[in-house]
mmCIF file of C-alpha atoms and ligand atoms in Angstrom:
data_model
loop_
_atom_site.group_PDB
_atom_site.id
_atom_site.type_symbol
_atom_site.label_atom_id
_atom_site.label_comp_id
_atom_site.label_asym_id
_atom_site.label_seq_id
_atom_site.Cartn_x
_atom_site.Cartn_y
_atom_site.Cartn_z
ATOM 1 C CA UNK P 1 174.187 177.616 31.470
ATOM 2 C CA UNK P 2 171.123 176.300 33.224
ATOM 3 C CA UNK P 3 171.889 173.528 35.746
ATOM 4 C CA UNK P 4 175.619 174.321 35.888
ATOM 5 C CA UNK P 5 176.953 175.774 39.150
ATOM 6 C CA UNK P 6 180.506 177.077 39.236
ATOM 7 C CA UNK P 7 181.488 177.396 42.883
ATOM 8 C CA UNK P 8 183.543 180.281 44.133
ATOM 9 C CA UNK P 9 183.724 179.996 47.905
ATOM 10 C CA UNK P 10 187.165 181.204 49.098
ATOM 11 C CA UNK P 11 187.714 178.164 51.356
ATOM 12 C CA UNK P 12 187.047 175.864 48.420
ATOM 13 C CA UNK P 13 189.322 177.860 46.105
ATOM 14 C CA UNK P 14 192.126 177.804 48.690
ATOM 15 C CA UNK P 15 191.948 174.027 48.972
ATOM 16 C CA UNK P 16 191.841 173.595 45.177
ATOM 17 C CA UNK P 17 194.986 175.738 44.899
ATOM 18 C CA UNK P 18 196.746 173.425 47.386
ATOM 19 C CA UNK P 19 195.579 170.462 45.327
ATOM 20 C CA UNK P 20 197.100 171.864 42.133
ATOM 21 C CA UNK P 21 200.558 172.319 43.666
ATOM 22 C CA UNK P 22 202.877 169.598 42.364
ATOM 23 C CA UNK P 23 204.626 169.658 45.758
ATOM 24 C CA UNK P 24 201.443 168.479 47.510
ATOM 25 C CA UNK P 25 202.001 164.820 48.444
ATOM 26 C CA UNK P 26 199.587 161.898 48.409
ATOM 27 C CA UNK P 27 198.535 162.157 52.029
ATOM 28 C CA UNK P 28 197.608 165.839 51.888
ATOM 29 C CA UNK P 29 196.119 165.423 48.419
ATOM 30 C CA UNK P 30 193.720 162.735 49.660
ATOM 31 C CA UNK P 31 192.646 164.813 52.649
ATOM 32 C CA UNK P 32 192.056 167.849 50.449
ATOM 33 C CA UNK P 33 189.928 165.877 47.961
ATOM 34 C CA UNK P 34 187.792 164.626 50.850
ATOM 35 C CA UNK P 35 187.413 168.117 52.373
ATOM 36 C CA UNK P 36 186.580 169.675 49.002
ATOM 37 C CA UNK P 37 183.966 166.996 48.342
ATOM 38 C CA UNK P 38 182.392 167.780 51.697
ATOM 39 C CA UNK P 39 182.252 171.508 50.958
ATOM 40 C CA UNK P 40 180.821 170.849 47.495
ATOM 41 C CA UNK P 41 178.354 168.315 48.871
ATOM 42 C CA UNK P 42 177.156 170.829 51.460
ATOM 43 C CA UNK P 43 176.189 173.178 48.629
ATOM 44 C CA UNK P 44 174.927 170.559 46.175
ATOM 45 C CA UNK P 45 172.660 168.975 48.792
ATOM 46 C CA UNK P 46 171.119 172.247 49.925
ATOM 47 C CA UNK P 47 167.803 171.194 48.338
ATOM 48 C CA UNK P 48 167.535 167.831 50.131
ATOM 49 C CA UNK P 49 163.955 167.331 51.310
ATOM 50 C CA UNK P 50 163.313 167.432 55.041
ATOM 51 C CA UNK P 51 160.437 166.350 57.256
ATOM 52 C CA UNK P 52 159.404 167.528 60.701
ATOM 53 C CA UNK P 53 159.757 165.028 63.544
ATOM 54 C CA UNK P 54 159.052 165.412 67.261
ATOM 55 C CA UNK P 55 162.149 165.795 69.465
ATOM 56 C CA UNK P 56 162.140 166.215 73.234
ATOM 57 C CA UNK P 57 164.730 168.790 74.271
ATOM 58 C CA UNK P 58 165.635 169.254 77.974
ATOM 59 C CA UNK P 59 163.112 172.119 77.882
ATOM 60 C CA UNK P 60 160.134 170.855 75.859
ATOM 61 C CA UNK P 61 159.037 168.737 72.903
ATOM 62 C CA UNK P 62 159.185 170.429 69.519
ATOM 63 C CA UNK P 63 158.725 169.547 65.861
ATOM 64 C CA UNK P 64 162.083 169.875 64.109
ATOM 65 C CA UNK P 65 163.424 169.042 60.600
ATOM 66 C CA UNK P 66 165.468 165.966 59.660
ATOM 67 C CA UNK P 67 166.496 164.696 56.225
ATOM 68 C CA UNK P 68 163.519 162.838 54.749
ATOM 69 C CA UNK P 69 164.047 159.195 53.814
ATOM 70 C CA UNK P 70 167.297 157.348 53.145
ATOM 71 C CA UNK P 71 167.443 157.707 49.432
ATOM 72 C CA UNK P 72 170.851 159.090 48.526
ATOM 73 C CA UNK P 73 173.302 157.143 46.359
ATOM 74 C CA UNK P 74 176.887 158.279 45.859
ATOM 75 C CA UNK P 75 178.395 156.917 42.654
ATOM 76 C CA UNK P 76 182.117 157.553 42.177
ATOM 77 C CA UNK P 77 183.701 157.125 38.756
ATOM 78 C CA UNK P 78 186.704 154.875 39.424
ATOM 79 C CA UNK P 79 189.324 155.423 40.308
ATOM 80 C CA UNK P 80 189.629 159.072 41.179
ATOM 81 C CA UNK P 81 185.988 159.636 42.117
ATOM 82 C CA UNK P 82 186.500 157.272 45.057
ATOM 83 C CA UNK P 83 188.525 159.969 46.807
ATOM 84 C CA UNK P 84 185.413 162.151 47.092
ATOM 85 C CA UNK P 85 183.062 159.546 48.581
ATOM 86 C CA UNK P 86 184.021 159.907 52.242
ATOM 87 C CA UNK P 87 183.435 163.678 52.032
ATOM 88 C CA UNK P 88 179.827 163.093 50.969
ATOM 89 C CA UNK P 89 179.132 160.201 53.341
ATOM 90 C CA UNK P 90 180.423 162.344 56.222
ATOM 91 C CA UNK P 91 177.391 164.541 55.463
ATOM 92 C CA UNK P 92 174.916 161.717 54.763
ATOM 93 C CA UNK P 93 176.187 158.550 56.493
ATOM 94 C CA UNK P 94 173.176 156.497 55.363
ATOM 95 C CA UNK P 95 173.945 156.996 51.663
ATOM 96 C CA UNK P 96 174.344 153.874 49.541
ATOM 97 C CA UNK P 97 177.390 153.654 47.293
ATOM 98 C CA UNK P 98 177.607 152.473 43.682
ATOM 99 C CA UNK P 99 180.707 152.199 41.498
ATOM 100 C CA UNK P 100 181.336 152.897 37.839
ATOM 101 C CA UNK P 101 184.732 151.799 36.538
ATOM 102 C CA UNK P 102 185.958 153.731 33.504
ATOM 103 C CA UNK P 103 189.397 154.483 32.160
ATOM 104 C CA UNK P 104 190.351 156.782 29.314
ATOM 105 C CA UNK P 105 192.200 155.295 26.373
ATOM 106 C CA UNK P 106 195.511 157.175 26.314
ATOM 107 C CA UNK P 107 195.352 157.756 22.560
ATOM 108 C CA UNK P 108 191.689 158.231 21.699
ATOM 109 C CA UNK P 109 190.768 159.655 25.153
ATOM 110 C CA UNK P 110 187.503 157.737 24.897
ATOM 111 C CA UNK P 111 186.241 156.020 28.091
ATOM 112 C CA UNK P 112 186.228 152.231 28.496
ATOM 113 C CA UNK P 113 183.951 150.576 31.028
ATOM 114 C CA UNK P 114 185.363 147.821 33.246
ATOM 115 C CA UNK P 115 183.032 147.661 36.259
ATOM 116 C CA UNK P 116 179.562 148.920 37.145
ATOM 117 C CA UNK P 117 177.396 148.230 40.178
ATOM 118 C CA UNK P 118 174.606 150.476 41.400
ATOM 119 C CA UNK P 119 172.452 150.302 44.547
ATOM 120 C CA UNK P 120 169.085 148.713 43.805
ATOM 121 C CA UNK P 121 166.558 150.187 43.205
ATOM 122 C CA UNK P 122 168.248 153.240 41.723
ATOM 123 C CA UNK P 123 165.210 154.956 40.199
ATOM 124 C CA UNK P 124 163.900 156.616 43.393
ATOM 125 C CA UNK P 125 167.236 157.825 44.691
ATOM 126 C CA UNK P 126 169.015 161.119 44.402
ATOM 127 C CA UNK P 127 172.283 160.094 42.755
ATOM 128 C CA UNK P 128 175.475 162.065 43.351
ATOM 129 C CA UNK P 129 178.151 161.137 40.801
ATOM 130 C CA UNK P 130 181.675 162.101 41.836
ATOM 131 C CA UNK P 131 184.810 162.565 39.758
ATOM 132 C CA UNK P 132 187.475 165.176 40.526
ATOM 133 C CA UNK P 133 188.152 165.835 36.816
ATOM 134 C CA UNK P 134 185.765 166.703 33.972
ATOM 135 C CA UNK P 135 188.084 166.922 30.956
ATOM 136 C CA UNK P 136 186.632 165.948 27.542
ATOM 137 C CA UNK P 137 183.464 164.887 29.354
ATOM 138 C CA UNK P 138 183.559 161.402 27.796
ATOM 139 C CA UNK P 139 183.729 159.562 31.133
ATOM 140 C CA UNK P 140 181.000 161.669 32.745
ATOM 141 C CA UNK P 141 178.637 161.245 29.797
ATOM 142 C CA UNK P 142 179.239 157.469 29.756
ATOM 143 C CA UNK P 143 178.633 157.233 33.522
ATOM 144 C CA UNK P 144 175.378 159.190 33.360
ATOM 145 C CA UNK P 145 174.253 157.144 30.323
ATOM 146 C CA UNK P 146 174.800 153.989 32.357
ATOM 147 C CA UNK P 147 172.912 155.319 35.377
ATOM 148 C CA UNK P 148 169.975 156.414 33.228
ATOM 149 C CA UNK P 149 169.897 153.042 31.421
ATOM 150 C CA UNK P 150 169.406 151.486 34.869
ATOM 151 C CA UNK P 151 166.549 153.841 35.693
ATOM 152 C CA UNK P 152 168.346 156.681 37.509
ATOM 153 C CA UNK P 153 166.624 160.024 37.020
ATOM 154 C CA UNK P 154 167.580 162.501 39.698
ATOM 155 C CA UNK P 155 171.313 163.023 39.136
ATOM 156 C CA UNK P 156 173.879 165.539 40.349
ATOM 157 C CA UNK P 157 177.454 165.502 39.048
ATOM 158 C CA UNK P 158 180.226 166.880 41.267
ATOM 159 C CA UNK P 159 183.697 167.607 39.874
ATOM 160 C CA UNK P 160 186.505 169.576 41.464
ATOM 161 C CA UNK P 161 188.096 170.903 38.263
ATOM 162 C CA UNK P 162 186.478 171.102 34.818
ATOM 163 C CA UNK P 163 187.497 172.169 31.340
ATOM 164 C CA UNK P 164 184.943 174.254 29.412
ATOM 165 C CA UNK P 165 184.845 171.506 26.745
ATOM 166 C CA UNK P 166 183.787 168.901 29.329
ATOM 167 C CA UNK P 167 181.087 171.045 30.911
ATOM 168 C CA UNK P 168 179.624 171.783 27.468
ATOM 169 C CA UNK P 169 179.656 168.121 26.396
ATOM 170 C CA UNK P 170 178.077 166.861 29.615
ATOM 171 C CA UNK P 171 175.465 169.605 29.691
ATOM 172 C CA UNK P 172 174.532 169.052 26.037
ATOM 173 C CA UNK P 173 174.264 165.275 26.484
ATOM 174 C CA UNK P 174 172.356 165.493 29.784
ATOM 175 C CA UNK P 175 170.769 168.948 30.200
ATOM 176 C CA UNK P 176 168.536 167.606 32.995
ATOM 177 C CA UNK P 177 171.342 166.828 35.468
ATOM 178 C CA UNK P 178 172.820 169.373 37.827
ATOM 179 C CA UNK P 179 176.553 169.916 37.393
ATOM 180 C CA UNK P 180 178.664 171.383 40.217
ATOM 181 C CA UNK P 181 182.177 172.544 39.374
ATOM 182 C CA UNK P 182 184.739 173.526 42.026
ATOM 183 C CA UNK P 183 186.785 175.521 39.512
ATOM 184 C CA UNK P 184 186.408 176.060 35.764
ATOM 185 C CA UNK P 185 189.851 175.895 34.173
ATOM 186 C CA UNK P 186 191.099 177.346 30.889
ATOM 187 C CA UNK P 187 191.268 174.513 28.355
ATOM 188 C CA UNK P 188 192.438 171.017 27.457
ATOM 189 C CA UNK P 189 195.911 170.385 26.060
ATOM 190 C CA UNK P 190 196.747 168.058 23.142
ATOM 191 C CA UNK P 191 196.684 165.042 25.523
ATOM 192 C CA UNK P 192 193.232 166.027 26.797
ATOM 193 C CA UNK P 193 194.640 167.066 30.181
ATOM 194 C CA UNK P 194 193.091 170.072 31.903
ATOM 195 C CA UNK P 195 195.222 173.253 31.945
ATOM 196 C CA UNK P 196 196.353 174.379 34.457
ATOM 197 C CA UNK P 197 194.582 171.448 36.210
ATOM 198 C CA UNK P 198 196.366 169.270 38.733
ATOM 199 C CA UNK P 199 197.758 166.454 36.575
ATOM 200 C CA UNK P 200 196.399 162.925 36.836
ATOM 201 C CA UNK P 201 193.928 162.883 39.724
ATOM 202 C CA UNK P 202 193.894 159.086 40.097
ATOM 203 C CA UNK P 203 197.670 158.853 40.257
ATOM 204 C CA UNK P 204 197.869 161.679 42.789
ATOM 205 C CA UNK P 205 195.181 160.202 45.061
ATOM 206 C CA UNK P 206 196.521 156.662 44.985
ATOM 207 C CA UNK P 207 200.225 157.458 44.724
ATOM 208 C CA UNK P 208 200.656 155.499 41.495
ATOM 209 C CA UNK P 209 203.136 156.404 38.708
HETATM 210 C C1 LIG E 301 190.291 160.552 34.778
HETATM 211 C C2 LIG E 301 189.312 161.290 35.658
HETATM 212 C C3 LIG E 301 188.025 161.146 34.897
HETATM 213 C C4 LIG E 301 188.480 161.186 33.466
HETATM 214 C C5 LIG E 301 188.196 162.549 32.907
HETATM 215 O O1 LIG E 301 190.201 159.199 34.957
HETATM 216 O O2 LIG E 301 189.248 160.799 36.959
HETATM 217 O O3 LIG E 301 187.332 159.947 35.164
HETATM 218 O O4 LIG E 301 189.885 160.946 33.466
HETATM 219 O O5 LIG E 301 188.498 162.614 31.575
HETATM 220 P P1 LIG E 301 187.393 162.793 30.454
HETATM 221 O O6 LIG E 301 186.477 163.882 30.913
HETATM 222 O O7 LIG E 301 188.211 163.201 29.246
HETATM 223 O O8 LIG E 301 186.699 161.492 30.238
HETATM 224 P P2 LIG E 301 191.163 158.142 34.208
HETATM 225 O O9 LIG E 301 190.495 157.669 32.960
HETATM 226 O O10 LIG E 301 192.531 158.729 34.087
HETATM 227 O O11 LIG E 301 191.159 156.907 35.194
HETATM 228 P P3 LIG E 301 191.683 156.778 36.705
HETATM 229 O O12 LIG E 301 190.745 157.601 37.580
HETATM 230 O O13 LIG E 301 191.558 155.321 36.949
HETATM 231 O O14 LIG E 301 193.094 157.276 36.765
HETATM 232 N N1 LIG E 302 192.084 163.144 33.971
HETATM 233 C C1 LIG E 302 192.896 163.645 34.921
HETATM 234 O O1 LIG E 302 193.134 162.996 35.948
HETATM 235 N N2 LIG E 302 193.422 164.865 34.734
HETATM 236 C C2 LIG E 302 193.156 165.607 33.638
HETATM 237 O O2 LIG E 302 193.662 166.733 33.523
HETATM 238 C C3 LIG E 302 192.315 165.055 32.653
HETATM 239 C C4 LIG E 302 191.776 163.820 32.848
#
């Protein structure tokens, strides 16, 4: 599928395996989500534009590349996407941060919006949406709809684990956005949880339930 990148770096896969383990506690889980986001961000931001600036080294002055402009926005889908933000801002500390609050109805699995705030103006920014889990794809599609309604155009979606159903739904709804997946899992179960997955990402990051 065009615009869908399934990552397979061994360091990333190792960390995702640790994340899946039900014995992994909140503290380690949080650190792993942050580290994985950083590794994924490193790859997803490999096409960031640069510009040459003069720098005086101890030897001589040279022209050397830096990231052009300050136009990145990280937009986590609450709650679980929050866990990935620090991994991306470690790479681009000047990034602005938006928030999209969605929760899935436990019965219908459809997303419900409860909070949205984006950096202004959003239209000229590269927008990195983060959510560890892409299950049915309902939350991701709703988040990208919202961003586009507010003028966002250049969007990348980063998820740690995805179900094939979610990737298909997001790609079909928004073929223009770039989707990065840490690991593509087998399927959804009858409760729309990813199998084998890692359980409820929000609960594991925040230690709830
Ligand atoms: C989880 C997850 C995604 C969503 C994925 O959030 O973090 O946002 O489910 O499912 P979908 O692809 O079927 O929409 P949840 O709604 O459980 O909220 P939480 O992060 O607050 O726990
Ligand atoms: N949300 C989660 O946190 N985990 C899943 O497996 C599906 C949706």
